[in-house]
Coordinates of N, CA, C and O in Angstrom, one line a residue:
M1018 N 27.4 -50.0 -120.3 CA 27.8 -51.0 -119.4 C 29.0 -51.7 -119.9 O 29.2 -51.9 -121.1
L1019 N 29.9 -52.0 -119.0 CA 31.2 -52.6 -119.3 C 31.2 -54.0 -118.6 O 31.4 -54.0 -117.4
P1020 N 31.0 -55.0 -119.4 CA 31.2 -56.4 -118.7 C 32.6 -56.6 -118.3 O 33.6 -56.4 -119.1
L1021 N 32.8 -57.0 -117.1 CA 34.1 -57.4 -116.6 C 34.1 -58.8 -116.3 O 33.3 -59.3 -115.4
I1022 N 34.8 -59.6 -117.1 CA 34.7 -61.1 -116.9 C 36.0 -61.6 -116.4 O 37.1 -61.4 -116.9
S1023 N 35.9 -62.4 -115.3 CA 37.1 -63.0 -114.7 C 36.9 -64.5 -114.9 O 36.1 -65.1 -114.2
C1024 N 37.6 -65.1 -115.8 CA 37.3 -66.5 -116.1 C 38.6 -67.2 -116.6 O 39.5 -66.5 -117.1
R1025 N 38.6 -68.5 -116.5 CA 39.8 -69.2 -117.0 C 39.9 -69.3 -118.5 O 40.6 -68.6 -119.2
S1026 N 39.1 -70.1 -119.1 CA 39.2 -70.3 -120.6 C 37.9 -70.1 -121.4 O 38.0 -70.0 -122.6
Y1027 N 36.8 -70.2 -120.7 CA 35.5 -70.2 -121.5 C 34.8 -68.9 -121.3 O 33.6 -68.9 -121.2
W1028 N 35.5 -67.8 -121.3 CA 34.9 -66.5 -121.1 C 33.9 -66.1 -122.2 O 33.0 -65.3 -122.0
K1029 N 34.1 -66.6 -123.5 CA 33.3 -66.1 -124.6 C 31.8 -66.5 -124.4 O 30.9 -65.8 -124.7
S1030 N 31.6 -67.7 -123.9 CA 30.2 -68.1 -123.7 C 29.6 -67.3 -122.5 O 28.4 -66.9 -122.6
H1031 N 30.3 -67.0 -121.5 CA 29.8 -66.1 -120.4 C 29.5 -64.7 -121.0 O 28.5 -64.1 -120.7
Y1032 N 30.4 -64.2 -121.8 CA 30.2 -62.9 -122.4 C 28.9 -62.8 -123.3 O 28.1 -61.9 -123.2
R1033 N 28.8 -63.8 -124.1 CA 27.6 -63.8 -125.0 C 26.3 -63.8 -124.2 O 25.4 -63.1 -124.5
Y1034 N 26.3 -64.6 -123.2 CA 25.1 -64.7 -122.3 C 24.8 -63.4 -121.6 O 23.7 -62.8 -121.6
L1035 N 25.9 -62.8 -121.0 CA 25.8 -61.6 -120.3 C 25.4 -60.4 -121.2 O 24.5 -59.6 -120.9
K1036 N 26.0 -60.4 -122.4 CA 25.7 -59.3 -123.3 C 24.2 -59.4 -123.7 O 23.5 -58.4 -123.7
R1037 N 23.7 -60.6 -124.0 CA 22.3 -60.8 -124.5 C 21.4 -60.3 -123.3 O 20.4 -59.6 -123.6
R1038 N 21.7 -60.7 -122.1 CA 20.8 -60.4 -121.0 C 20.8 -58.8 -120.8 O 19.7 -58.3 -120.5
L1039 N 21.9 -58.2 -120.8 CA 22.0 -56.8 -120.6 C 21.3 -56.0 -121.7 O 20.7 -55.0 -121.5
E1040 N 21.5 -56.4 -122.9 CA 20.8 -55.8 -124.1 C 19.3 -55.9 -123.9 O 18.6 -55.0 -124.3
D1041 N 18.8 -57.1 -123.5 CA 17.4 -57.3 -123.3 C 16.8 -56.3 -122.2 O 15.7 -56.0 -122.3
L1042 N 17.7 -55.9 -121.3 CA 17.3 -54.9 -120.3 C 17.5 -53.5 -120.7 O 17.3 -52.5 -120.0
G1043 N 17.9 -53.3 -122.0 CA 18.1 -51.9 -122.5 C 19.5 -51.4 -122.3 O 19.7 -50.2 -122.5
G1044 N 20.5 -52.2 -122.0 CA 21.8 -51.7 -121.7 C 22.6 -51.5 -123.0 O 22.4 -52.2 -124.0
H1045 N 23.5 -50.5 -123.0 CA 24.4 -50.3 -124.1 C 25.8 -50.9 -123.7 O 26.4 -50.5 -122.7
I1046 N 26.2 -51.9 -124.4 CA 27.4 -52.7 -124.0 C 28.6 -52.2 -124.6 O 28.7 -52.1 -125.9
L1047 N 29.7 -51.9 -123.8 CA 31.0 -51.6 -124.3 C 31.8 -52.9 -124.5 O 31.3 -54.0 -124.1
S1048 N 32.9 -52.8 -125.2 CA 33.7 -54.0 -125.4 C 34.1 -54.5 -124.0 O 34.4 -53.7 -123.1
P1049 N 34.2 -55.8 -123.8 CA 34.5 -56.4 -122.5 C 36.0 -56.2 -122.2 O 36.8 -56.1 -123.0
L1050 N 36.2 -56.1 -120.9 CA 37.6 -56.2 -120.4 C 37.8 -57.6 -119.9 O 37.1 -58.0 -118.9
I1051 N 38.6 -58.3 -120.5 CA 38.8 -59.8 -120.2 C 40.1 -59.9 -119.4 O 41.2 -59.5 -119.8
L1052 N 40.0 -60.6 -118.3 CA 41.1 -60.9 -117.4 C 41.3 -62.4 -117.4 O 40.5 -63.0 -116.7
K1053 N 42.3 -62.9 -118.1 CA 42.5 -64.4 -118.0 C 43.4 -64.7 -116.8 O 44.2 -63.9 -116.4
H1054 N 43.1 -65.8 -116.2 CA 43.9 -66.3 -115.1 C 45.3 -66.5 -115.5 O 45.6 -67.0 -116.6
P1055 N 46.3 -66.2 -114.6 CA 47.7 -66.3 -115.0 C 48.3 -67.7 -115.2 O 49.4 -67.8 -115.6
S1056 N 47.6 -68.8 -114.8 CA 48.1 -70.1 -115.0 C 48.3 -70.4 -116.5 O 47.6 -69.9 -117.3
K1057 N 49.3 -71.2 -116.8 CA 49.6 -71.5 -118.2 C 48.8 -72.7 -118.7 O 48.4 -73.5 -117.9
E1058 N 48.7 -72.8 -120.0 CA 48.1 -74.0 -120.6 C 49.1 -75.1 -120.6 O 50.3 -74.8 -120.7
P1059 N 48.7 -76.4 -120.6 CA 47.4 -76.9 -120.5 C 46.8 -77.0 -119.1 O 45.7 -77.4 -118.9
W1060 N 47.6 -76.5 -118.2 CA 47.2 -76.6 -116.7 C 46.0 -75.8 -116.4 O 45.1 -76.2 -115.6
K1061 N 45.8 -74.7 -117.1 CA 44.7 -73.8 -116.8 C 43.4 -74.5 -117.2 O 42.4 -74.6 -116.5
T1062 N 43.4 -75.2 -118.4 CA 42.2 -75.9 -118.9 C 41.9 -77.1 -118.0 O 40.8 -77.4 -117.6
M1063 N 43.0 -77.9 -117.7 CA 42.8 -79.0 -116.8 C 42.3 -78.6 -115.5 O 41.4 -79.3 -114.9
G1064 N 42.8 -77.5 -114.9 CA 42.3 -77.1 -113.6 C 40.8 -76.7 -113.7 O 40.0 -76.9 -112.8
G1065 N 40.4 -76.0 -114.8 CA 39.0 -75.7 -115.0 C 38.1 -76.9 -115.0 O 37.1 -76.9 -114.4
F1066 N 38.5 -77.9 -115.8 CA 37.7 -79.1 -115.9 C 37.6 -79.8 -114.5 O 36.6 -80.3 -114.1
L1067 N 38.8 -79.9 -113.8 CA 38.8 -80.6 -112.5 C 37.9 -79.8 -111.5 O 37.2 -80.4 -110.7
T1068 N 38.0 -78.5 -111.6 CA 37.1 -77.7 -110.7 C 35.7 -77.9 -110.9 O 34.9 -78.0 -110.0
I1069 N 35.3 -77.9 -112.2 CA 33.9 -78.2 -112.6 C 33.5 -79.6 -112.1 O 32.3 -79.7 -111.6
A1070 N 34.4 -80.5 -112.1 CA 34.1 -81.9 -111.6 C 34.1 -82.0 -110.1 O 33.9 -83.0 -109.6
G1071 N 34.4 -80.8 -109.4 CA 34.3 -80.9 -108.0 C 35.7 -81.2 -107.3 O 35.7 -81.5 -106.1
K1072 N 36.7 -81.2 -108.1 CA 38.1 -81.5 -107.5 C 38.8 -80.2 -107.3 O 38.6 -79.2 -108.0
N1073 N 39.8 -80.2 -106.4 CA 40.6 -79.0 -106.2 C 42.0 -79.3 -106.7 O 42.7 -80.1 -106.1
P1074 N 42.4 -78.7 -107.9 CA 43.7 -79.0 -108.4 C 44.9 -78.7 -107.5 O 45.9 -79.4 -107.6
K1075 N 44.7 -77.8 -106.6 CA 45.8 -77.5 -105.6 C 46.0 -78.6 -104.6 O 47.0 -78.7 -103.9
R1076 N 45.1 -79.6 -104.6 CA 45.3 -80.7 -103.6 C 45.7 -82.0 -104.3 O 45.8 -83.1 -103.7
I1077 N 46.0 -81.9 -105.6 CA 46.5 -83.1 -106.4 C 48.0 -82.9 -106.5 O 48.5 -82.0 -107.2
P1078 N 48.8 -83.8 -105.9 CA 50.2 -83.6 -105.8 C 50.9 -83.3 -107.2 O 51.8 -82.5 -107.3
L1079 N 50.5 -84.0 -108.2 CA 51.1 -83.8 -109.5 C 50.8 -82.5 -110.1 O 51.6 -81.9 -110.9
L1080 N 49.7 -81.9 -109.8 CA 49.3 -80.6 -110.4 C 49.5 -79.4 -109.5 O 49.5 -78.3 -110.0
K1081 N 49.6 -79.5 -108.2 CA 49.6 -78.4 -107.3 C 50.7 -77.4 -107.6 O 50.5 -76.2 -107.4
T1082 N 51.8 -77.8 -108.1 CA 52.9 -76.8 -108.4 C 52.6 -76.0 -109.7 O 53.2 -75.0 -109.9
K1083 N 51.6 -76.5 -110.5 CA 51.3 -75.8 -111.7 C 50.3 -74.7 -111.5 O 50.1 -73.8 -112.3
F1084 N 49.7 -74.7 -110.3 CA 48.7 -73.7 -110.0 C 49.2 -72.8 -108.8 O 48.8 -72.9 -107.7
T1085 N 50.2 -72.0 -109.2 CA 50.8 -71.2 -108.2 C 49.9 -70.0 -107.7 O 50.2 -69.5 -106.7
Q1086 N 48.9 -69.6 -108.5 CA 48.1 -68.5 -108.1 C 46.7 -68.6 -108.7 O 46.6 -68.9 -109.9
Y1087 N 45.7 -68.5 -107.9 CA 44.4 -68.3 -108.4 C 44.1 -66.8 -108.3 O 44.7 -66.1 -107.6
G1088 N 43.2 -66.3 -109.1 CA 42.9 -64.9 -109.1 C 43.7 -64.2 -110.2 O 44.0 -64.8 -111.2
H1089 N 44.1 -63.0 -109.9 CA 44.7 -62.2 -110.9 C 46.0 -61.6 -110.4 O 46.2 -61.4 -109.2
S1090 N 46.8 -61.2 -111.4 CA 48.1 -60.6 -111.0 C 47.9 -59.1 -110.7 O 46.9 -58.5 -111.0
R1091 N 48.9 -58.5 -110.1 CA 48.9 -57.1 -109.7 C 48.8 -56.3 -111.0 O 48.0 -55.3 -111.0
E1092 N 49.4 -56.7 -112.0 CA 49.4 -55.9 -113.3 C 47.9 -55.9 -113.9 O 47.5 -54.9 -114.4
Q1093 N 47.2 -57.0 -113.7 CA 45.8 -57.1 -114.2 C 45.0 -56.1 -113.4 O 44.1 -55.4 -114.0
L1094 N 45.2 -56.1 -112.1 CA 44.4 -55.2 -111.3 C 44.6 -53.7 -111.6 O 43.7 -52.9 -111.6
I1095 N 45.9 -53.4 -111.9 CA 46.2 -52.0 -112.4 C 45.6 -51.7 -113.7 O 45.0 -50.6 -113.9
E1096 N 45.5 -52.7 -114.6 CA 44.9 -52.6 -115.9 C 43.4 -52.2 -115.7 O 42.8 -51.4 -116.4
V1097 N 42.7 -52.9 -114.8 CA 41.3 -52.6 -114.5 C 41.1 -51.2 -114.0 O 40.2 -50.5 -114.4
K1098 N 42.0 -50.8 -113.1 CA 41.9 -49.5 -112.5 C 42.0 -48.4 -113.6 O 41.3 -47.4 -113.6
E1099 N 43.0 -48.6 -114.4 CA 43.2 -47.6 -115.5 C 42.1 -47.6 -116.5 O 41.7 -46.5 -116.9
A1100 N 41.5 -48.7 -116.8 CA 40.3 -48.8 -117.7 C 39.2 -48.0 -117.1 O 38.5 -47.3 -117.8
L1101 N 38.9 -48.3 -115.8 CA 37.8 -47.6 -115.1 C 38.0 -46.1 -115.1 O 37.1 -45.3 -115.2
K1102 N 39.3 -45.7 -114.9 CA 39.6 -44.2 -114.9 C 39.3 -43.6 -116.2 O 38.7 -42.5 -116.3
R1103 N 39.6 -44.3 -117.3 CA 39.3 -43.8 -118.7 C 37.8 -43.7 -118.9 O 37.4 -42.7 -119.4
I1104 N 37.1 -44.7 -118.5 CA 35.7 -44.7 -118.7 C 35.0 -43.7 -117.9 O 34.1 -43.0 -118.3
L1105 N 35.3 -43.6 -116.6 CA 34.7 -42.7 -115.7 C 35.2 -41.3 -115.8 O 34.5 -40.3 -115.4
G1106 N 36.4 -41.1 -116.4 CA 37.0 -39.8 -116.5 C 37.4 -39.2 -115.2 O 37.4 -38.0 -115.0
Q1107 N 37.7 -40.0 -114.2 CA 38.1 -39.5 -112.9 C 39.0 -40.5 -112.2 O 39.1 -41.6 -112.6
E1108 N 39.6 -40.0 -111.1 CA 40.4 -40.8 -110.3 C 39.6 -41.8 -109.5 O 38.5 -41.4 -109.0
I1109 N 40.1 -43.0 -109.2 CA 39.3 -43.9 -108.5 C 40.0 -44.1 -107.1 O 41.2 -44.2 -107.0

């Protein structure tokens, strides 16, 4: 199994939990493919905390220009596709 984690800053705790759960189910875990969000620090962490608190950083005038993109870059998506091709040994 290959955990694919899409997270801002606290991916390690997600990975430890996911790995433990999958191992308990008998899974063989490969190294994770980590895709960090493209926003820069400290804005990424601030955005994470605000989101957890129920706020939308894109609606805060002082911060909205710092969050130009949620999700992942085109380069990251290509990286995932290439990793899957290596693992599966076939074209996707």
